[in-house]
Amino acid sequence: MIYLDNAATSWPKPPEVLKAMTDVLELAGGNPGRSGHRLSIAAAREVYNAREDIASFFNVADPLRLIFTSNATHAINVALRGLLKPGDHVVTSSIEHNAVMRPLRSLEKQGVHLSIVPCAADGSLDVRDVVRVMNSRTRLVAITHASNVMGTILPIAEVASVAHKAGALLLVDSAQTAGTIPIDMPAMGIDFLAFTGHKELQGPPGIGGLAIGDNVDISEIEPVMRGGTGSHSESEEQPDDLPDKFESGTLNLVGIAGLHAGIQWVKDRGIDTIRAHLKELTLALINGLSELPEIKVYGPLDTNSTVAVISFSVHHKRVSEVGLKLDEEYGILCRVGLHCAPAAHKTMGSFPEGTVRLAPGVFTTMDDISTTIRAIEQVIHS
Amino acid sequence: MTRYGVVLFFTNSSVMRAEKLLKEAGYSTKLIPTPREFSSDCGVVLRFDWTDCEQVKLILDTAHLEIDTIHQM
């Protein structure tokens, strides 16, 4: 089996991640921050250590500004729904995943003004187009770090500079980049970083987070969810303290321990080594697919401008048929269709049919890529 | 007999951070369930040797850790 669906979720997971998850349940399986006994304290220590290490991974100085969520979508909702009020203006790009687009469309109905900056067909964003839509009511620019459909990396630092000049904040969806591209929040000018644990951070599904920059005034963000936090228990009002304000209910201890171990694994392997490996695989995919005249490959076709996500369509073949044959006849697993990103497919001209998406991961080999290219060639000629 | 003090924090994350900082600085601490006479809150407090009180306060203050109250036990 060749797994090329790492943009959906990475697989397999490092054994260290699985071990950390079973260990924490066995050895530290109390409710973190709730009780005063040893298992609860052991759980709380693991949560705090994870919070510190994950914050430091994104160069966030204050670990209490790292909020655990269930995934990137949840984190994006915490930021968007917590910050934006009717009358505010928000800017996004035309290659967003529905994780960003759907909450924004919903907020638009509640009176938030939305501008969608068009990207080029290869997903690239001209920062001058962002400048053009900014106005005095712009509260936030919310964009993806890289497209989940064609891998295109957006110019985050440049967009941050435009946003900050206009007095707006920047939210970045790092679902496709965290773990493969270094993310330094203050250096890149990111005010809110939404990440998910289960992709290239090598953690399990069900855990993610929102890192909040130092210059964001927490009092201006309403919690999306309220409930028990283990703190200020005498009060029936939600506390203002971080991270409790945004972390009601029992935390996903097993997920946190797995994500913690996953990030440690990424650090041990080296993010530059991972990036170099993925670039090599991506280049081989682009070159192999480009030799097949029946295939159209989308995106910039330049490994410096993309993450390891390649989309293609086949002349006179349905993408669903290609996906099914790759799985059933060759054991090659990928994702076909619209990838929860209709806007991106409209931008690149593949809506509503969608594409076949190949997303190699850290455990993919060059042999896997050669086998995949040969299989695709056979499928399109069948 | 050792006299102890306890620090009450507003959040559990602050307790964990304080424990880590004081441990790294070489102080003897223990996390214990919150004594009912000091707070109705659930969770844990950080117990320390009362003789270290000033240094403990200084370390927590330097780290900008928000403290609820400190009590002698």
GROMACS .gro file of C-alpha atoms in nm:
model
  455
    1MET     CA    1   0.000   0.000   0.000
    2ILE     CA    2   0.121   0.349  -0.084
    3TYR     CA    3  -0.037   0.621   0.126
    4LEU     CA    4  -0.050   0.956  -0.057
    5ASP     CA    5  -0.325   1.126   0.142
    6ASN     CA    6  -0.108   1.302   0.399
    7ALA     CA    7  -0.279   1.634   0.328
    8ALA     CA    8  -0.596   1.482   0.475
    9THR     CA    9  -0.417   1.316   0.765
   10SER     CA   10  -0.064   1.183   0.794
   11TRP     CA   11  -0.017   0.808   0.809
   12PRO     CA   12   0.150   0.607   0.952
   13LYS     CA   13   0.233   0.781   1.280
   14PRO     CA   14   0.576   0.752   1.442
   15PRO     CA   15   0.579   0.472   1.706
   16GLU     CA   16   0.684   0.731   1.966
   17VAL     CA   17   0.347   0.900   1.922
   18LEU     CA   18   0.152   0.581   1.984
   19LYS     CA   19   0.363   0.502   2.289
   20ALA     CA   20   0.319   0.849   2.438
   21MET     CA   21  -0.058   0.812   2.402
   22THR     CA   22  -0.083   0.477   2.578
   23ASP     CA   23   0.172   0.583   2.842
   24VAL     CA   24  -0.020   0.895   2.938
   25LEU     CA   25  -0.345   0.704   2.982
   26GLU     CA   26  -0.174   0.441   3.192
   27LEU     CA   27   0.058   0.658   3.400
   28ALA     CA   28  -0.103   1.001   3.406
   29GLY     CA   29  -0.466   0.933   3.329
   30GLY     CA   30  -0.632   1.176   3.573
   31ASN     CA   31  -0.825   1.485   3.470
   32PRO     CA   32  -0.568   1.765   3.422
   33GLY     CA   33  -0.631   2.070   3.640
   34ARG     CA   34  -0.935   1.936   3.816
   35SER     CA   35  -0.839   1.727   4.118
   36GLY     CA   36  -0.554   1.736   4.368
   37HIS     CA   37  -0.438   1.375   4.350
   38ARG     CA   38  -0.127   1.239   4.184
   39LEU     CA   39  -0.286   1.121   3.859
   40SER     CA   40  -0.454   1.458   3.804
   41ILE     CA   41  -0.129   1.640   3.881
   42ALA     CA   42   0.069   1.410   3.649
   43ALA     CA   43  -0.184   1.480   3.372
   44ALA     CA   44  -0.164   1.855   3.435
   45ARG     CA   45   0.217   1.842   3.417
   46GLU     CA   46   0.202   1.667   3.080
   47VAL     CA   47  -0.048   1.925   2.949
   48TYR     CA   48   0.165   2.213   3.072
   49ASN     CA   49   0.491   2.070   2.933
   50ALA     CA   50   0.320   2.010   2.599
   51ARG     CA   51   0.186   2.364   2.603
   52GLU     CA   52   0.535   2.501   2.662
   53ASP     CA   53   0.703   2.289   2.396
   54ILE     CA   54   0.436   2.354   2.133
   55ALA     CA   55   0.439   2.729   2.204
   56SER     CA   56   0.816   2.729   2.169
   57PHE     CA   57   0.789   2.533   1.840
   58PHE     CA   58   0.603   2.834   1.694
   59ASN     CA   59   0.825   3.080   1.887
   60VAL     CA   60   0.542   3.197   2.112
   61ALA     CA   61   0.700   3.340   2.429
   62ASP     CA   62   0.402   3.291   2.661
   63PRO     CA   63   0.282   2.927   2.670
   64LEU     CA   64  -0.051   3.037   2.820
   65ARG     CA   65  -0.130   3.196   2.483
   66LEU     CA   66  -0.137   2.847   2.332
   67ILE     CA   67  -0.498   2.726   2.339
   68PHE     CA   68  -0.575   2.359   2.279
   69THR     CA   69  -0.861   2.289   2.041
   70SER     CA   70  -0.985   1.976   1.871
   71ASN     CA   71  -0.840   2.068   1.530
   72ALA     CA   72  -0.753   2.364   1.304
   73THR     CA   73  -1.119   2.423   1.212
   74HIS     CA   74  -1.209   2.460   1.579
   75ALA     CA   75  -0.913   2.699   1.630
   76ILE     CA   76  -1.017   2.908   1.328
   77ASN     CA   77  -1.371   2.931   1.467
   78VAL     CA   78  -1.239   3.041   1.808
   79ALA     CA   79  -1.050   3.325   1.641
   80LEU     CA   80  -1.306   3.432   1.380
   81ARG     CA   81  -1.621   3.404   1.592
   82GLY     CA   82  -1.443   3.542   1.898
   83LEU     CA   83  -1.301   3.849   1.729
   84LEU     CA   84  -1.533   3.962   1.450
   85LYS     CA   85  -1.842   4.173   1.526
   86PRO     CA   86  -2.112   4.300   1.290
   87GLY     CA   87  -1.977   4.600   1.099
   88ASP     CA   88  -1.618   4.467   1.101
   89HIS     CA   89  -1.443   4.400   0.771
   90VAL     CA   90  -1.247   4.078   0.714
   91VAL     CA   91  -1.026   3.982   0.421
   92THR     CA   92  -0.949   3.634   0.292
   93SER     CA   93  -0.812   3.468  -0.021
   94SER     CA   94  -0.985   3.276  -0.300
   95ILE     CA   95  -0.803   2.949  -0.225
   96GLU     CA   96  -0.931   2.894   0.128
   97HIS     CA   97  -1.047   2.566   0.273
   98ASN     CA   98  -1.404   2.564   0.402
   99ALA     CA   99  -1.254   2.570   0.753
  100VAL     CA  100  -1.205   2.942   0.689
  101MET     CA  101  -1.468   3.005   0.422
  102ARG     CA  102  -1.774   2.860   0.598
  103PRO     CA  103  -1.734   3.049   0.928
  104LEU     CA  104  -1.671   3.366   0.724
  105ARG     CA  105  -1.980   3.314   0.509
  106SER     CA  106  -2.182   3.259   0.826
  107LEU     CA  107  -2.040   3.575   0.987
  108GLU     CA  108  -2.117   3.764   0.665
  109LYS     CA  109  -2.486   3.684   0.720
  110GLN     CA  110  -2.453   3.834   1.068
  111GLY     CA  111  -2.326   4.166   0.934
  112VAL     CA  112  -1.950   4.116   0.899
  113HIS     CA  113  -1.822   4.252   0.566
  114LEU     CA  114  -1.615   4.001   0.370
  115SER     CA  115  -1.363   4.063   0.089
  116ILE     CA  116  -1.221   3.767  -0.098
  117VAL     CA  117  -0.895   3.854  -0.272
  118PRO     CA  118  -0.865   3.658  -0.599
  119CYS     CA  119  -0.555   3.443  -0.638
  120ALA     CA  120  -0.408   3.347  -0.977
  121ALA     CA  121  -0.500   3.009  -1.127
  122ASP     CA  122  -0.183   2.859  -0.976
  123GLY     CA  123  -0.297   2.980  -0.632
  124SER     CA  124  -0.042   3.260  -0.602
  125LEU     CA  125  -0.147   3.578  -0.427
  126ASP     CA  126  -0.040   3.927  -0.530
  127VAL     CA  127  -0.008   4.128  -0.208
  128ARG     CA  128  -0.106   4.446  -0.397
  129ASP     CA  129  -0.452   4.293  -0.436
  130VAL     CA  130  -0.474   4.263  -0.057
  131VAL     CA  131  -0.372   4.629  -0.015
  132ARG     CA  132  -0.653   4.730  -0.253
  133VAL     CA  133  -0.933   4.585  -0.039
  134MET     CA  134  -0.812   4.704   0.303
  135ASN     CA  135  -1.016   4.978   0.468
  136SER     CA  136  -1.049   5.153   0.803
  137ARG     CA  137  -1.294   4.886   0.927
  138THR     CA  138  -1.066   4.592   0.841
  139ARG     CA  139  -1.024   4.398   1.164
  140LEU     CA  140  -0.864   4.081   1.032
  141VAL     CA  141  -0.697   3.915   0.738
  142ALA     CA  142  -0.757   3.538   0.753
  143ILE     CA  143  -0.559   3.327   0.507
  144THR     CA  144  -0.413   2.985   0.460
  145HIS     CA  145  -0.037   2.933   0.476
  146ALA     CA  146  -0.057   2.688   0.187
  147SER     CA  147  -0.336   2.557  -0.033
  148ASN     CA  148  -0.469   2.214   0.059
  149VAL     CA  149  -0.553   2.157  -0.309
  150MET     CA  150  -0.244   2.260  -0.508
  151GLY     CA  151   0.009   2.329  -0.232
  152THR     CA  152   0.073   2.694  -0.319
  153ILE     CA  153   0.244   2.878  -0.032
  154LEU     CA  154   0.108   3.227   0.036
  155PRO     CA  155   0.340   3.519   0.126
  156ILE     CA  156   0.251   3.536   0.496
  157ALA     CA  157   0.506   3.794   0.611
  158GLU     CA  158   0.410   4.034   0.330
  159VAL     CA  159   0.039   3.995   0.405
  160ALA     CA  160   0.113   4.050   0.777
  161SER     CA  161   0.285   4.375   0.696
  162VAL     CA  162  -0.013   4.494   0.487
  163ALA     CA  163  -0.259   4.390   0.760
  164HIS     CA  164  -0.067   4.559   1.040
  165LYS     CA  165  -0.021   4.883   0.842
  166ALA     CA  166  -0.400   4.899   0.814
  167GLY     CA  167  -0.442   4.828   1.186
  168ALA     CA  168  -0.574   4.476   1.126
  169LEU     CA  169  -0.467   4.142   1.270
  170LEU     CA  170  -0.357   3.831   1.079
  171LEU     CA  171  -0.497   3.479   1.124
  172VAL     CA  172  -0.308   3.199   0.948
  173ASP     CA  173  -0.443   2.848   0.884
  174SER     CA  174  -0.132   2.630   0.901
  175ALA     CA  175  -0.302   2.293   0.850
  176GLN     CA  176  -0.084   2.217   0.545
  177THR     CA  177   0.244   2.368   0.665
  178ALA     CA  178   0.298   2.315   1.039
  179GLY     CA  179   0.564   2.046   1.068
  180THR     CA  180   0.707   2.089   0.719
  181ILE     CA  181   0.778   2.464   0.701
  182PRO     CA  182   0.925   2.649   1.000
  183ILE     CA  183   0.670   2.889   1.152
  184ASP     CA  184   0.803   3.172   1.366
  185MET     CA  185   0.493   3.367   1.470
  186PRO     CA  186   0.652   3.699   1.575
  187ALA     CA  187   0.903   3.698   1.286
  188MET     CA  188   0.629   3.632   1.030
  189GLY     CA  189   0.388   3.878   1.193
  190ILE     CA  190   0.120   3.617   1.266
  191ASP     CA  191  -0.132   3.721   1.533
  192PHE     CA  192  -0.340   3.401   1.536
  193LEU     CA  193  -0.198   3.068   1.425
  194ALA     CA  194  -0.445   2.783   1.383
  195PHE     CA  195  -0.283   2.439   1.359
  196THR     CA  196  -0.394   2.080   1.357
  197GLY     CA  197  -0.212   1.794   1.523
  198HIS     CA  198  -0.290   1.507   1.288
  199LYS     CA  199  -0.112   1.612   0.969
  200GLU     CA  200   0.262   1.682   0.945
  201LEU     CA  201   0.295   1.748   1.319
  202GLN     CA  202   0.256   1.366   1.333
  203GLY     CA  203  -0.003   1.365   1.613
  204PRO     CA  204  -0.340   1.189   1.628
  205PRO     CA  205  -0.672   1.329   1.505
  206GLY     CA  206  -0.879   1.527   1.755
  207ILE     CA  207  -0.613   1.768   1.874
  208GLY     CA  208  -0.505   2.107   1.746
  209GLY     CA  209  -0.460   2.456   1.874
  210LEU     CA  210  -0.469   2.829   1.840
  211ALA     CA  211  -0.156   3.027   1.925
  212ILE     CA  212  -0.230   3.391   2.003
  213GLY     CA  213   0.037   3.656   1.951
  214ASP     CA  214   0.157   3.889   2.226
  215ASN     CA  215   0.003   4.198   2.072
  216VAL     CA  216  -0.353   4.061   2.064
  217ASP     CA  217  -0.576   4.205   2.337
  218ILE     CA  218  -0.742   3.896   2.484
  219SER     CA  219  -1.026   4.099   2.635
  220GLU     CA  220  -1.149   4.167   2.281
  221ILE     CA  221  -1.203   3.800   2.205
  222GLU     CA  222  -1.522   3.633   2.324
  223PRO     CA  223  -1.500   3.261   2.397
  224VAL     CA  224  -1.700   3.048   2.155
  225MET     CA  225  -1.765   2.790   2.427
  226ARG     CA  226  -1.808   2.833   2.801
  227GLY     CA  227  -1.800   2.584   3.086
  228GLY     CA  228  -1.591   2.421   3.355
  229THR     CA  229  -1.222   2.507   3.365
  230GLY     CA  230  -1.112   2.386   3.709
  231SER     CA  231  -1.043   2.750   3.802
  232HIS     CA  232  -1.260   3.014   3.975
  233SER     CA  233  -1.508   2.737   4.054
  234GLU     CA  234  -1.700   2.966   4.291
  235SER     CA  235  -1.809   3.175   3.992
  236GLU     CA  236  -2.079   3.099   3.738
  237GLU     CA  237  -1.911   3.333   3.488
  238GLN     CA  238  -1.639   3.227   3.243
  239PRO     CA  239  -1.292   3.329   3.375
  240ASP     CA  240  -1.078   3.576   3.178
  241ASP     CA  241  -0.750   3.396   3.255
  242LEU     CA  242  -0.554   3.226   2.981
  243PRO     CA  243  -0.576   2.955   2.867
  244ASP     CA  244  -0.892   2.878   3.068
  245LYS     CA  245  -1.104   3.144   2.895
  246PHE     CA  246  -1.094   2.936   2.575
  247GLU     CA  247  -1.054   2.583   2.718
  248SER     CA  248  -1.380   2.474   2.877
  249GLY     CA  249  -1.440   2.108   2.943
  250THR     CA  250  -1.196   1.823   2.992
  251LEU     CA  251  -0.895   1.849   2.763
  252ASN     CA  252  -0.795   1.578   2.515
  253LEU     CA  253  -0.505   1.453   2.727
  254VAL     CA  254  -0.428   1.157   2.501
  255GLY     CA  255  -0.429   1.380   2.194
  256ILE     CA  256  -0.209   1.638   2.364
  257ALA     CA  257   0.045   1.372   2.466
  258GLY     CA  258   0.044   1.233   2.111
  259LEU     CA  259   0.086   1.576   1.954
  260HIS     CA  260   0.362   1.659   2.202
  261ALA     CA  261   0.551   1.343   2.101
  262GLY     CA  262   0.480   1.414   1.732
  263ILE     CA  263   0.632   1.761   1.750
  264GLN     CA  264   0.931   1.621   1.936
  265TRP     CA  265   0.969   1.365   1.656
  266VAL     CA  266   0.958   1.644   1.394
  267LYS     CA  267   1.221   1.842   1.588
  268ASP     CA  268   1.444   1.535   1.621
  269ARG     CA  269   1.424   1.454   1.251
  270GLY     CA  270   1.470   1.821   1.166
  271ILE     CA  271   1.214   2.032   0.985
  272ASP     CA  272   1.471   2.122   0.715
  273THR     CA  273   1.542   1.754   0.650
  274ILE     CA  274   1.167   1.686   0.628
  275ARG     CA  275   1.115   1.979   0.391
  276ALA     CA  276   1.406   1.870   0.168
  277HIS     CA  277   1.269   1.514   0.149
  278LEU     CA  278   0.919   1.633   0.062
  279LYS     CA  279   1.056   1.872  -0.203
  280GLU     CA  280   1.242   1.585  -0.368
  281LEU     CA  281   0.926   1.370  -0.374
  282THR     CA  282   0.715   1.658  -0.503
  283LEU     CA  283   0.961   1.736  -0.781
  284ALA     CA  284   0.961   1.370  -0.890
  285LEU     CA  285   0.579   1.374  -0.896
  286ILE     CA  286   0.565   1.697  -1.097
  287ASN     CA  287   0.823   1.569  -1.347
  288GLY     CA  288   0.661   1.228  -1.382
  289LEU     CA  289   0.308   1.364  -1.427
  290SER     CA  290   0.420   1.638  -1.667
  291GLU     CA  291   0.545   1.372  -1.909
  292LEU     CA  292   0.192   1.236  -1.951
  293PRO     CA  293   0.013   1.448  -2.216
  294GLU     CA  294  -0.335   1.343  -2.098
  295ILE     CA  295  -0.273   1.498  -1.757
  296LYS     CA  296  -0.308   1.855  -1.643
  297VAL     CA  297  -0.115   1.937  -1.327
  298TYR     CA  298  -0.230   2.240  -1.126
  299GLY     CA  299  -0.035   2.481  -0.907
  300PRO     CA  300   0.298   2.663  -0.947
  301LEU     CA  301   0.494   2.342  -1.039
  302ASP     CA  302   0.788   2.479  -0.844
  303THR     CA  303   0.881   2.307  -0.519
  304ASN     CA  304   0.999   2.633  -0.358
  305SER     CA  305   0.647   2.774  -0.395
  306THR     CA  306   0.449   2.470  -0.282
  307VAL     CA  307   0.417   2.216  -0.006
  308ALA     CA  308   0.393   1.846  -0.094
  309VAL     CA  309   0.041   1.864  -0.237
  310ILE     CA  310  -0.011   1.799  -0.608
  311SER     CA  311  -0.345   1.816  -0.790
  312PHE     CA  312  -0.412   1.685  -1.139
  313SER     CA  313  -0.694   1.598  -1.371
  314VAL     CA  314  -0.704   1.352  -1.661
  315HIS     CA  315  -0.843   1.436  -2.003
  316HIS     CA  316  -1.157   1.226  -2.068
  317LYS     CA  317  -1.147   1.045  -1.731
  318ARG     CA  318  -1.345   1.114  -1.417
  319VAL     CA  319  -1.126   1.184  -1.114
  320SER     CA  320  -1.341   0.946  -0.908
  321GLU     CA  321  -1.264   0.665  -1.152
  322VAL     CA  322  -0.889   0.738  -1.134
  323GLY     CA  323  -0.900   0.740  -0.753
  324LEU     CA  324  -1.094   0.416  -0.733
  325LYS     CA  325  -0.861   0.233  -0.975
  326LEU     CA  326  -0.549   0.358  -0.794
  327ASP     CA  327  -0.688   0.227  -0.467
  328GLU     CA  328  -0.840  -0.103  -0.582
  329GLU     CA  329  -0.589  -0.212  -0.845
  330TYR     CA  330  -0.264  -0.058  -0.719
  331GLY     CA  331  -0.313   0.004  -0.346
  332ILE     CA  332  -0.238   0.372  -0.391
  333LEU     CA  333  -0.444   0.589  -0.158
  334CYS     CA  334  -0.517   0.948  -0.250
  335ARG     CA  335  -0.809   1.189  -0.237
  336VAL     CA  336  -1.023   1.297  -0.529
  337GLY     CA  337  -1.292   1.563  -0.562
  338LEU     CA  338  -1.314   1.912  -0.419
  339HIS     CA  339  -1.109   1.865  -0.100
  340CYS     CA  340  -1.346   2.085   0.109
  341ALA     CA  341  -1.219   2.383  -0.088
  342PRO     CA  342  -1.466   2.483  -0.362
  343ALA     CA  343  -1.315   2.832  -0.378
  344ALA     CA  344  -0.970   2.693  -0.457
  345HIS     CA  345  -1.110   2.470  -0.734
  346LYS     CA  346  -1.299   2.766  -0.883
  347THR     CA  347  -0.976   2.967  -0.873
  348MET     CA  348  -0.777   2.700  -1.058
  349GLY     CA  349  -1.057   2.614  -1.300
  350SER     CA  350  -1.133   2.259  -1.181
  351PHE     CA  351  -1.478   2.321  -1.031
  352PRO     CA  352  -1.709   2.126  -0.997
  353GLU     CA  353  -1.528   1.809  -1.118
  354GLY     CA  354  -1.234   1.850  -0.882
  355THR     CA  355  -0.894   1.684  -0.908
  356VAL     CA  356  -0.690   1.385  -0.800
  357ARG     CA  357  -0.470   1.500  -0.514
  358LEU     CA  358  -0.141   1.333  -0.427
  359ALA     CA  359   0.014   1.428  -0.094
  360PRO     CA  360   0.332   1.242   0.001
  361GLY     CA  361   0.448   1.248   0.361
  362VAL     CA  362   0.766   1.200   0.562
  363PHE     CA  363   0.746   0.822   0.527
  364THR     CA  364   0.692   0.824   0.149
  365THR     CA  365   0.989   0.700  -0.056
  366MET     CA  366   1.114   0.778  -0.407
  367ASP     CA  367   1.020   0.420  -0.500
  368ASP     CA  368   0.662   0.494  -0.393
  369ILE     CA  369   0.660   0.791  -0.629
  370SER     CA  370   0.797   0.592  -0.926
  371THR     CA  371   0.541   0.316  -0.865
  372THR     CA  372   0.264   0.576  -0.845
  373ILE     CA  373   0.365   0.744  -1.173
  374ARG     CA  374   0.366   0.406  -1.350
  375ALA     CA  375   0.026   0.318  -1.203
  376ILE     CA  376  -0.125   0.650  -1.311
  377GLU     CA  377   0.010   0.596  -1.661
  378GLN     CA  378  -0.158   0.255  -1.675
  379VAL     CA  379  -0.483   0.387  -1.531
  380ILE     CA  380  -0.514   0.667  -1.787
  381HIS     CA  381  -0.441   0.431  -2.076
  382SER     CA  382  -0.683   0.165  -1.951
  383MET     CA  383   0.947   2.121   6.235
  384THR     CA  384   0.932   2.264   5.882
  385ARG     CA  385   0.687   2.550   5.842
  386TYR     CA  386   0.516   2.558   5.507
  387GLY     CA  387   0.356   2.823   5.295
  388VAL     CA  388   0.116   2.776   5.006
  389VAL     CA  389   0.068   2.981   4.691
  390LEU     CA  390  -0.279   2.991   4.539
  391PHE     CA  391  -0.299   3.064   4.169
  392PHE     CA  392  -0.594   3.154   3.950
  393THR     CA  393  -0.531   2.876   3.699
  394ASN     CA  394  -0.387   2.529   3.694
  395SER     CA  395  -0.147   2.629   3.413
  396SER     CA  396   0.006   2.888   3.648
  397VAL     CA  397   0.055   2.622   3.916
  398MET     CA  398   0.238   2.399   3.668
  399ARG     CA  399   0.452   2.684   3.543
  400ALA     CA  400   0.540   2.790   3.899
  401GLU     CA  401   0.631   2.436   3.998
  402LYS     CA  402   0.861   2.406   3.699
  403LEU     CA  403   1.032   2.742   3.760
  404LEU     CA  404   1.091   2.675   4.131
  405LYS     CA  405   1.215   2.323   4.065
  406GLU     CA  406   1.462   2.457   3.808
  407ALA     CA  407   1.579   2.714   4.064
  408GLY     CA  408   1.638   2.432   4.313
  409TYR     CA  409   1.355   2.494   4.561
  410SER     CA  410   1.165   2.218   4.733
  411THR     CA  411   0.795   2.229   4.646
  412LYS     CA  412   0.494   2.000   4.645
  413LEU     CA  413   0.156   2.026   4.481
  414ILE     CA  414  -0.124   1.953   4.727
  415PRO     CA  415  -0.505   1.974   4.707
  416THR     CA  416  -0.629   2.326   4.783
  417PRO     CA  417  -0.690   2.353   5.161
  418ARG     CA  418  -1.057   2.442   5.209
  419GLU     CA  419  -0.980   2.721   5.456
  420PHE     CA  420  -0.807   2.922   5.183
  421SER     CA  421  -1.034   2.881   4.885
  422SER     CA  422  -1.354   2.722   4.767
  423ASP     CA  423  -1.181   2.648   4.437
  424CYS     CA  424  -1.095   2.295   4.328
  425GLY     CA  425  -0.752   2.184   4.217
  426VAL     CA  426  -0.406   2.220   4.365
  427VAL     CA  427  -0.184   2.475   4.535
  428LEU     CA  428   0.192   2.494   4.550
  429ARG     CA  429   0.344   2.425   4.890
  430PHE     CA  430   0.693   2.553   4.975
  431ASP     CA  431   0.923   2.592   5.277
  432TRP     CA  432   0.823   2.913   5.450
  433THR     CA  433   1.192   3.007   5.494
  434ASP     CA  434   1.210   3.040   5.109
  435CYS     CA  435   0.913   3.276   5.099
  436GLU     CA  436   1.090   3.589   4.975
  437GLN     CA  437   1.287   3.405   4.705
  438VAL     CA  438   0.975   3.219   4.591
  439LYS     CA  439   0.783   3.547   4.562
  440LEU     CA  440   1.071   3.702   4.367
  441ILE     CA  441   1.090   3.414   4.118
  442LEU     CA  442   0.715   3.413   4.056
  443ASP     CA  443   0.709   3.790   4.027
  444THR     CA  444   0.998   3.793   3.778
  445ALA     CA  445   0.811   3.540   3.563
  446HIS     CA  446   0.498   3.765   3.576
  447LEU     CA  447   0.296   3.480   3.722
  448GLU     CA  448  -0.032   3.608   3.857
  449ILE     CA  449  -0.076   3.495   4.216
  450ASP     CA  450  -0.408   3.476   4.398
  451THR     CA  451  -0.280   3.468   4.758
  452ILE     CA  452   0.006   3.333   4.970
  453HIS     CA  453  -0.061   3.182   5.314
  454GLN     CA  454   0.147   3.043   5.595
  455MET     CA  455   0.024   2.701   5.706
   0.00000   0.00000   0.00000
